[in-house]
Amino acid sequence: MGLNLDPRQRAMLEEMGIRVWSPLTQAALATTTVQPEPDALAGVSERVAPQSAPRERTVQAAHLTAPAPADLQPRVAGVESMGWAALQQAVAGCRACALCSGRRHTVFGMGGFVPPSADQPPAADWLIVGEAPGEQEDLSGWPFVGPAGQLLDNMLKAMGLDRHREVVLGEGKAAQGTYIANVLKCRPPSNRNPEGDEVAQCLPYLRRQIDLLQPKIILTMGRFAAQALLHDSVPDVHGQPLGKLRGQVHRYRGIPVVVTYHPAYLLRAMGDKAKAWADLCLAMQAFATLTCSKPGVDTAEA
Ligand code: SF4
């Protein structure tokens, strides 16, 4: 796929620390394919997991249970058939796992085009799925704020996307909205890895969000988010490093899924930003294939 990057997009890539004309990035773009050979994936895995690299969160099997504090309550029934507003209310009042006790806000998600009715989901072609709220997200109630959120916004802008406004493709004029959500809606204390029972209790909310949003493509950020969504489609997904999941287009209930690093990880592992850009290019390529549009973009205020 040829990318026609305008000066703004190139500036955004530089914000990510990526020189788009560098041999490394060009090589990454040249080798980005929808279905790479297994051997190629093995090579990627070795490169993305050096012993000295910061470790990402790892998902734990979603069948574990933990002793329930006395104030826990079963998740409200019928999540799988709720409308958008009811789903938001269910999350806001949820006390189905122990994370409810330490939270200041639940973090439901944000983005997309504003719907005409509160019970309709925002219109969003792109869904970005992160892992769990951090301290600043817990304080604000919004996903991806702070430095990691700023990097995510720059990554999105490099792709011609914006969580805050409508983006219109240059040729087809097809609008693209971007919605951002996490697997867990409450912050794990000290940003620790999510526990299995927390995932088991919270994942139905994300699944219902996806059912309602019906995005054209999903970009997961971080190993934990990838494993949570690919649990049913990728064998032994919990035993695979992120590098094994990158570089190909997976499926979640028929929706293409591309896996990349979490921005918080990229802030600590600057050397992997070029690989993240290759992942974004793969996602743009998959999206362009879906929409039969060219990747050059213009933006328009919502
Ligand atoms: S993390 Fe999810 S399941 Fe746990 S209390 Fe928060 S909303 Fe409920």
Short mmCIF file of C-alpha atoms and ligand atoms in Angstrom, two decimals:
data_model
loop_
_atom_site.label_atom_id
_atom_site.label_comp_id
_atom_site.label_asym_id
_atom_site.label_seq_id
_atom_site.Cartn_x
_atom_site.Cartn_y
_atom_site.Cartn_z
CA MET A 1 0.00 0.00 0.00
CA GLY A 2 1.38 3.39 -0.91
CA LEU A 3 0.84 5.98 1.81
CA ASN A 4 0.42 9.57 0.73
CA LEU A 5 1.35 11.31 3.92
CA ASP A 6 0.77 15.01 4.08
CA PRO A 7 3.06 17.32 6.11
CA ARG A 8 0.76 17.13 9.14
CA GLN A 9 0.81 13.34 9.18
CA ARG A 10 4.58 13.35 8.79
CA ALA A 11 4.80 15.76 11.71
CA MET A 12 2.68 13.41 13.76
CA LEU A 13 4.96 10.52 12.91
CA GLU A 14 7.88 12.58 14.08
CA GLU A 15 5.95 13.13 17.32
CA MET A 16 5.95 9.34 17.60
CA GLY A 17 9.67 9.33 17.01
CA ILE A 18 9.29 7.78 13.56
CA ARG A 19 11.13 8.97 10.47
CA VAL A 20 8.94 7.67 7.69
CA TRP A 21 11.71 7.82 5.15
CA SER A 22 14.11 5.72 7.23
CA PRO A 23 15.23 2.35 5.87
CA LEU A 24 13.87 0.63 8.98
CA THR A 25 10.39 2.01 8.53
CA GLN A 26 10.39 1.44 4.80
CA ALA A 27 11.45 -2.14 5.44
CA ALA A 28 8.68 -2.53 7.98
CA LEU A 29 6.16 -1.14 5.51
CA ALA A 30 7.45 -3.34 2.73
CA THR A 31 7.10 -6.46 4.85
CA THR A 32 3.67 -5.60 6.21
CA THR A 33 1.23 -8.14 4.83
CA VAL A 34 -2.21 -9.28 5.82
CA GLN A 35 -1.15 -12.88 6.35
CA PRO A 36 2.62 -13.20 6.83
CA GLU A 37 4.32 -16.55 6.94
CA PRO A 38 4.71 -18.20 10.35
CA ASP A 39 8.48 -17.95 10.07
CA ALA A 40 8.19 -14.21 9.65
CA LEU A 41 6.11 -14.00 12.80
CA ALA A 42 8.69 -16.00 14.67
CA GLY A 43 11.30 -13.48 13.65
CA VAL A 44 9.13 -10.60 14.81
CA SER A 45 8.58 -12.30 18.12
CA GLU A 46 12.29 -12.56 18.73
CA ARG A 47 12.82 -8.94 17.89
CA VAL A 48 10.05 -7.51 20.06
CA ALA A 49 10.90 -9.40 23.21
CA PRO A 50 14.50 -8.61 24.08
CA GLN A 51 15.41 -9.49 27.63
CA SER A 52 16.02 -5.87 28.50
CA ALA A 53 12.71 -4.59 27.09
CA PRO A 54 9.99 -3.41 29.51
CA ARG A 55 7.37 -6.04 30.07
CA GLU A 56 3.77 -5.48 29.11
CA ARG A 57 0.80 -6.57 31.10
CA THR A 58 -0.14 -10.17 30.56
CA VAL A 59 -3.68 -11.40 30.55
CA GLN A 60 -4.58 -14.20 32.88
CA ALA A 61 -7.01 -16.97 32.12
CA ALA A 62 -10.53 -15.63 32.45
CA HIS A 63 -11.88 -18.56 34.42
CA LEU A 64 -10.20 -17.83 37.75
CA THR A 65 -12.23 -16.67 40.71
CA ALA A 66 -11.26 -14.75 43.82
CA PRO A 67 -12.99 -14.43 47.17
CA ALA A 68 -15.72 -11.83 46.82
CA PRO A 69 -15.79 -8.90 49.24
CA ALA A 70 -19.06 -8.51 51.07
CA ASP A 71 -20.10 -5.46 49.05
CA LEU A 72 -19.84 -7.17 45.67
CA GLN A 73 -23.01 -7.64 43.69
CA PRO A 74 -23.66 -9.86 40.67
CA ARG A 75 -23.39 -8.14 37.33
CA VAL A 76 -26.82 -6.99 36.23
CA ALA A 77 -28.54 -9.48 33.94
CA GLY A 78 -29.17 -8.91 30.25
CA VAL A 79 -25.98 -7.07 29.30
CA GLU A 80 -25.96 -8.90 25.97
CA SER A 81 -29.22 -7.22 24.92
CA MET A 82 -28.83 -3.76 26.48
CA GLY A 83 -29.00 -0.50 24.56
CA TRP A 84 -26.17 2.02 24.79
CA ALA A 85 -27.59 4.12 27.61
CA ALA A 86 -28.52 1.11 29.72
CA LEU A 87 -25.06 -0.31 29.18
CA GLN A 88 -23.47 2.93 30.35
CA GLN A 89 -25.64 2.88 33.47
CA ALA A 90 -24.82 -0.74 34.14
CA VAL A 91 -21.09 -0.02 34.01
CA ALA A 92 -21.40 3.11 36.15
CA GLY A 93 -23.12 1.15 38.90
CA CYS A 94 -21.24 -2.10 38.51
CA ARG A 95 -19.90 -3.82 41.63
CA ALA A 96 -19.26 -7.20 40.07
CA CYS A 97 -15.57 -7.41 40.90
CA ALA A 98 -13.26 -6.11 43.58
CA LEU A 99 -12.02 -3.22 41.44
CA CYS A 100 -15.19 -1.31 42.27
CA SER A 101 -13.95 -0.69 45.80
CA GLY A 102 -10.96 1.44 44.82
CA ARG A 103 -12.25 3.30 41.79
CA ARG A 104 -13.09 6.98 41.60
CA HIS A 105 -14.75 6.71 38.19
CA THR A 106 -15.65 3.93 35.83
CA VAL A 107 -14.22 4.52 32.36
CA PHE A 108 -16.78 3.51 29.76
CA GLY A 109 -15.18 4.93 26.61
CA MET A 110 -15.31 7.92 24.30
CA GLY A 111 -15.28 8.99 20.66
CA GLY A 112 -17.23 8.42 17.48
CA PHE A 113 -19.90 10.65 16.00
CA VAL A 114 -22.55 11.87 18.38
CA PRO A 115 -25.71 9.82 17.88
CA PRO A 116 -29.15 11.44 17.57
CA SER A 117 -30.37 9.53 20.62
CA ALA A 118 -28.66 8.72 23.91
CA ASP A 119 -29.60 5.08 23.52
CA GLN A 120 -27.85 4.80 20.17
CA PRO A 121 -24.12 4.11 20.07
CA PRO A 122 -21.76 6.63 18.53
CA ALA A 123 -20.96 5.98 14.88
CA ALA A 124 -17.42 4.66 14.70
CA ASP A 125 -15.63 2.76 11.95
CA TRP A 126 -12.57 2.33 14.14
CA LEU A 127 -12.52 0.87 17.63
CA ILE A 128 -9.36 1.19 19.73
CA VAL A 129 -9.27 -1.24 22.64
CA GLY A 130 -6.86 -0.67 25.49
CA GLU A 131 -6.37 -2.65 28.64
CA ALA A 132 -7.57 -0.85 31.75
CA PRO A 133 -7.78 2.66 33.19
CA GLY A 134 -4.70 4.10 34.84
CA GLU A 135 -4.54 6.69 37.56
CA GLN A 136 -5.41 9.67 35.37
CA GLU A 137 -8.19 7.80 33.61
CA ASP A 138 -9.61 6.81 36.98
CA LEU A 139 -9.50 10.45 38.07
CA SER A 140 -11.10 11.84 34.91
CA GLY A 141 -13.42 9.04 33.83
CA TRP A 142 -12.02 9.18 30.28
CA PRO A 143 -9.81 6.65 28.51
CA PHE A 144 -6.25 7.33 27.42
CA VAL A 145 -5.50 10.65 29.05
CA GLY A 146 -2.05 11.80 30.14
CA PRO A 147 1.17 11.06 28.23
CA ALA A 148 -0.01 7.71 26.89
CA GLY A 149 -3.20 9.34 25.67
CA GLN A 150 -1.22 12.09 23.97
CA LEU A 151 0.86 9.50 22.17
CA LEU A 152 -2.29 7.64 21.17
CA ASP A 153 -3.76 10.86 19.78
CA ASN A 154 -0.59 11.39 17.76
CA MET A 155 -0.74 7.84 16.49
CA LEU A 156 -4.35 8.35 15.46
CA LYS A 157 -3.55 11.65 13.75
CA ALA A 158 -0.75 9.97 11.84
CA MET A 159 -3.44 7.61 10.55
CA GLY A 160 -5.78 10.49 9.71
CA LEU A 161 -8.04 9.68 12.66
CA ASP A 162 -9.22 11.74 15.59
CA ARG A 163 -11.22 10.63 18.60
CA HIS A 164 -12.65 14.12 18.95
CA ARG A 165 -13.90 14.86 15.46
CA GLU A 166 -15.11 13.48 12.19
CA VAL A 167 -12.56 12.44 9.62
CA VAL A 168 -13.51 12.10 5.99
CA LEU A 169 -11.61 10.01 3.46
CA GLY A 170 -10.25 12.03 0.57
CA GLU A 171 -11.70 10.18 -2.37
CA GLY A 172 -14.68 8.17 -1.18
CA LYS A 173 -15.78 10.84 1.33
CA ALA A 174 -16.66 8.02 3.70
CA ALA A 175 -16.68 9.34 7.27
CA GLN A 176 -14.56 7.63 9.89
CA GLY A 177 -15.27 7.91 13.58
CA THR A 178 -12.94 6.51 16.22
CA TYR A 179 -14.14 5.09 19.51
CA ILE A 180 -11.80 4.22 22.38
CA ALA A 181 -12.56 1.75 25.15
CA ASN A 182 -10.77 -0.56 27.55
CA VAL A 183 -11.31 -4.18 28.48
CA LEU A 184 -11.62 -3.28 32.15
CA LYS A 185 -13.75 -0.32 33.12
CA CYS A 186 -12.19 0.20 36.56
CA ARG A 187 -8.58 0.78 37.49
CA PRO A 188 -6.55 -2.11 38.90
CA PRO A 189 -4.68 -0.87 41.99
CA SER A 190 -1.14 0.29 41.26
CA ASN A 191 -1.79 -0.52 37.58
CA ARG A 192 -1.22 -4.20 38.27
CA ASN A 193 -2.21 -6.88 35.78
CA PRO A 194 -5.93 -7.66 35.67
CA GLU A 195 -7.03 -10.76 37.48
CA GLY A 196 -8.92 -13.51 35.69
CA ASP A 197 -12.16 -12.95 37.56
CA GLU A 198 -12.04 -9.23 36.78
CA VAL A 199 -11.76 -10.00 33.08
CA ALA A 200 -14.54 -12.57 33.28
CA GLN A 201 -16.86 -10.07 34.96
CA CYS A 202 -16.02 -7.04 32.79
CA LEU A 203 -15.53 -8.45 29.30
CA PRO A 204 -19.29 -8.77 28.58
CA TYR A 205 -19.49 -4.95 28.71
CA LEU A 206 -16.87 -4.56 25.99
CA ARG A 207 -18.45 -7.30 23.95
CA ARG A 208 -21.79 -5.52 24.07
CA GLN A 209 -20.09 -2.22 23.17
CA ILE A 210 -18.65 -3.91 20.09
CA ASP A 211 -22.01 -5.46 19.20
CA LEU A 212 -23.63 -2.03 19.33
CA LEU A 213 -20.83 -0.01 17.76
CA GLN A 214 -20.28 -2.50 14.91
CA PRO A 215 -16.90 -1.01 14.00
CA LYS A 216 -15.37 -1.90 10.66
CA ILE A 217 -12.02 -2.62 12.29
CA ILE A 218 -10.57 -3.05 15.78
CA LEU A 219 -7.07 -2.05 16.86
CA THR A 220 -6.02 -3.64 20.14
CA MET A 221 -3.29 -1.99 22.16
CA GLY A 222 -1.24 -4.15 24.45
CA ARG A 223 -1.03 -7.88 24.94
CA PHE A 224 -3.80 -8.00 27.48
CA ALA A 225 -6.37 -6.38 25.15
CA ALA A 226 -5.37 -8.64 22.26
CA GLN A 227 -5.66 -11.76 24.35
CA ALA A 228 -9.02 -10.73 25.75
CA LEU A 229 -10.56 -10.27 22.29
CA LEU A 230 -8.82 -13.14 20.52
CA HIS A 231 -9.51 -15.66 23.27
CA ASP A 232 -12.01 -17.55 21.11
CA SER A 233 -10.26 -17.30 17.74
CA VAL A 234 -6.53 -17.77 18.36
CA PRO A 235 -5.43 -21.09 19.87
CA ASP A 236 -3.31 -20.71 23.00
CA VAL A 237 -3.53 -16.94 22.71
CA HIS A 238 -2.67 -16.56 26.39
CA GLY A 239 0.63 -18.28 25.86
CA GLN A 240 1.73 -16.13 22.95
CA PRO A 241 3.88 -13.01 23.17
CA LEU A 242 2.58 -9.86 21.55
CA GLY A 243 5.08 -10.27 18.73
CA LYS A 244 3.39 -13.49 17.70
CA LEU A 245 0.04 -11.74 17.45
CA ARG A 246 1.29 -8.74 15.47
CA GLY A 247 1.67 -8.65 11.71
CA GLN A 248 -1.57 -10.33 10.71
CA VAL A 249 -5.25 -9.54 10.61
CA HIS A 250 -7.23 -11.55 13.14
CA ARG A 251 -11.01 -11.69 13.51
CA TYR A 252 -13.37 -11.01 16.37
CA ARG A 253 -16.88 -12.09 15.43
CA GLY A 254 -16.01 -11.40 11.81
CA ILE A 255 -14.50 -7.95 12.48
CA PRO A 256 -10.84 -7.52 11.47
CA VAL A 257 -8.53 -7.10 14.45
CA VAL A 258 -4.98 -5.73 14.29
CA VAL A 259 -2.70 -5.99 17.30
CA THR A 260 -0.16 -3.39 18.35
CA TYR A 261 1.67 -2.13 21.42
CA HIS A 262 0.08 -0.12 24.19
CA PRO A 263 1.13 3.56 24.06
CA ALA A 264 2.25 3.40 27.70
CA TYR A 265 4.65 0.65 26.68
CA LEU A 266 5.89 2.67 23.71
CA LEU A 267 6.70 5.55 26.03
CA ARG A 268 9.14 3.23 27.78
CA ALA A 269 10.32 1.34 24.70
CA MET A 270 11.02 4.00 22.10
CA GLY A 271 12.69 1.51 19.80
CA ASP A 272 9.40 -0.26 19.17
CA LYS A 273 7.64 2.81 17.77
CA ALA A 274 8.65 1.89 14.22
CA LYS A 275 7.05 -1.52 14.73
CA ALA A 276 3.93 0.17 16.05
CA TRP A 277 3.81 2.30 12.91
CA ALA A 278 4.03 -0.86 10.81
CA ASP A 279 1.04 -2.18 12.77
CA LEU A 280 -0.90 1.02 12.09
CA CYS A 281 -0.06 0.72 8.39
CA LEU A 282 -1.37 -2.84 8.41
CA ALA A 283 -4.59 -1.63 10.02
CA MET A 284 -4.95 1.17 7.46
CA GLN A 285 -4.33 -1.34 4.70
CA ALA A 286 -6.98 -3.68 6.07
CA PHE A 287 -9.43 -0.81 6.44
CA ALA A 288 -8.74 0.44 2.91
CA THR A 289 -9.36 -3.06 1.62
CA LEU A 290 -12.69 -3.12 3.43
CA THR A 291 -13.83 0.23 2.17
CA CYS A 292 -12.18 0.08 -1.28
CA SER A 293 -10.85 3.57 -0.63
CA LYS A 294 -7.36 4.92 -0.92
CA PRO A 295 -5.57 5.80 2.31
CA GLY A 296 -5.02 9.49 1.58
CA VAL A 297 -7.22 11.48 3.97
CA ASP A 298 -8.61 14.91 4.55
CA THR A 299 -10.11 15.97 7.82
CA ALA A 300 -13.27 17.91 8.54
CA GLU A 301 -14.66 19.31 11.73
CA ALA A 302 -17.60 17.39 13.16
S1 SF4 B 1 -13.89 -3.61 36.46
FE1 SF4 B 1 -15.74 -4.08 35.28
S2 SF4 B 1 -16.67 -5.84 36.32
FE2 SF4 B 1 -15.20 -4.90 37.79
S3 SF4 B 1 -16.45 -3.45 38.98
FE3 SF4 B 1 -15.55 -2.30 37.26
S4 SF4 B 1 -17.14 -2.36 35.64
FE4 SF4 B 1 -17.66 -3.97 37.14
#
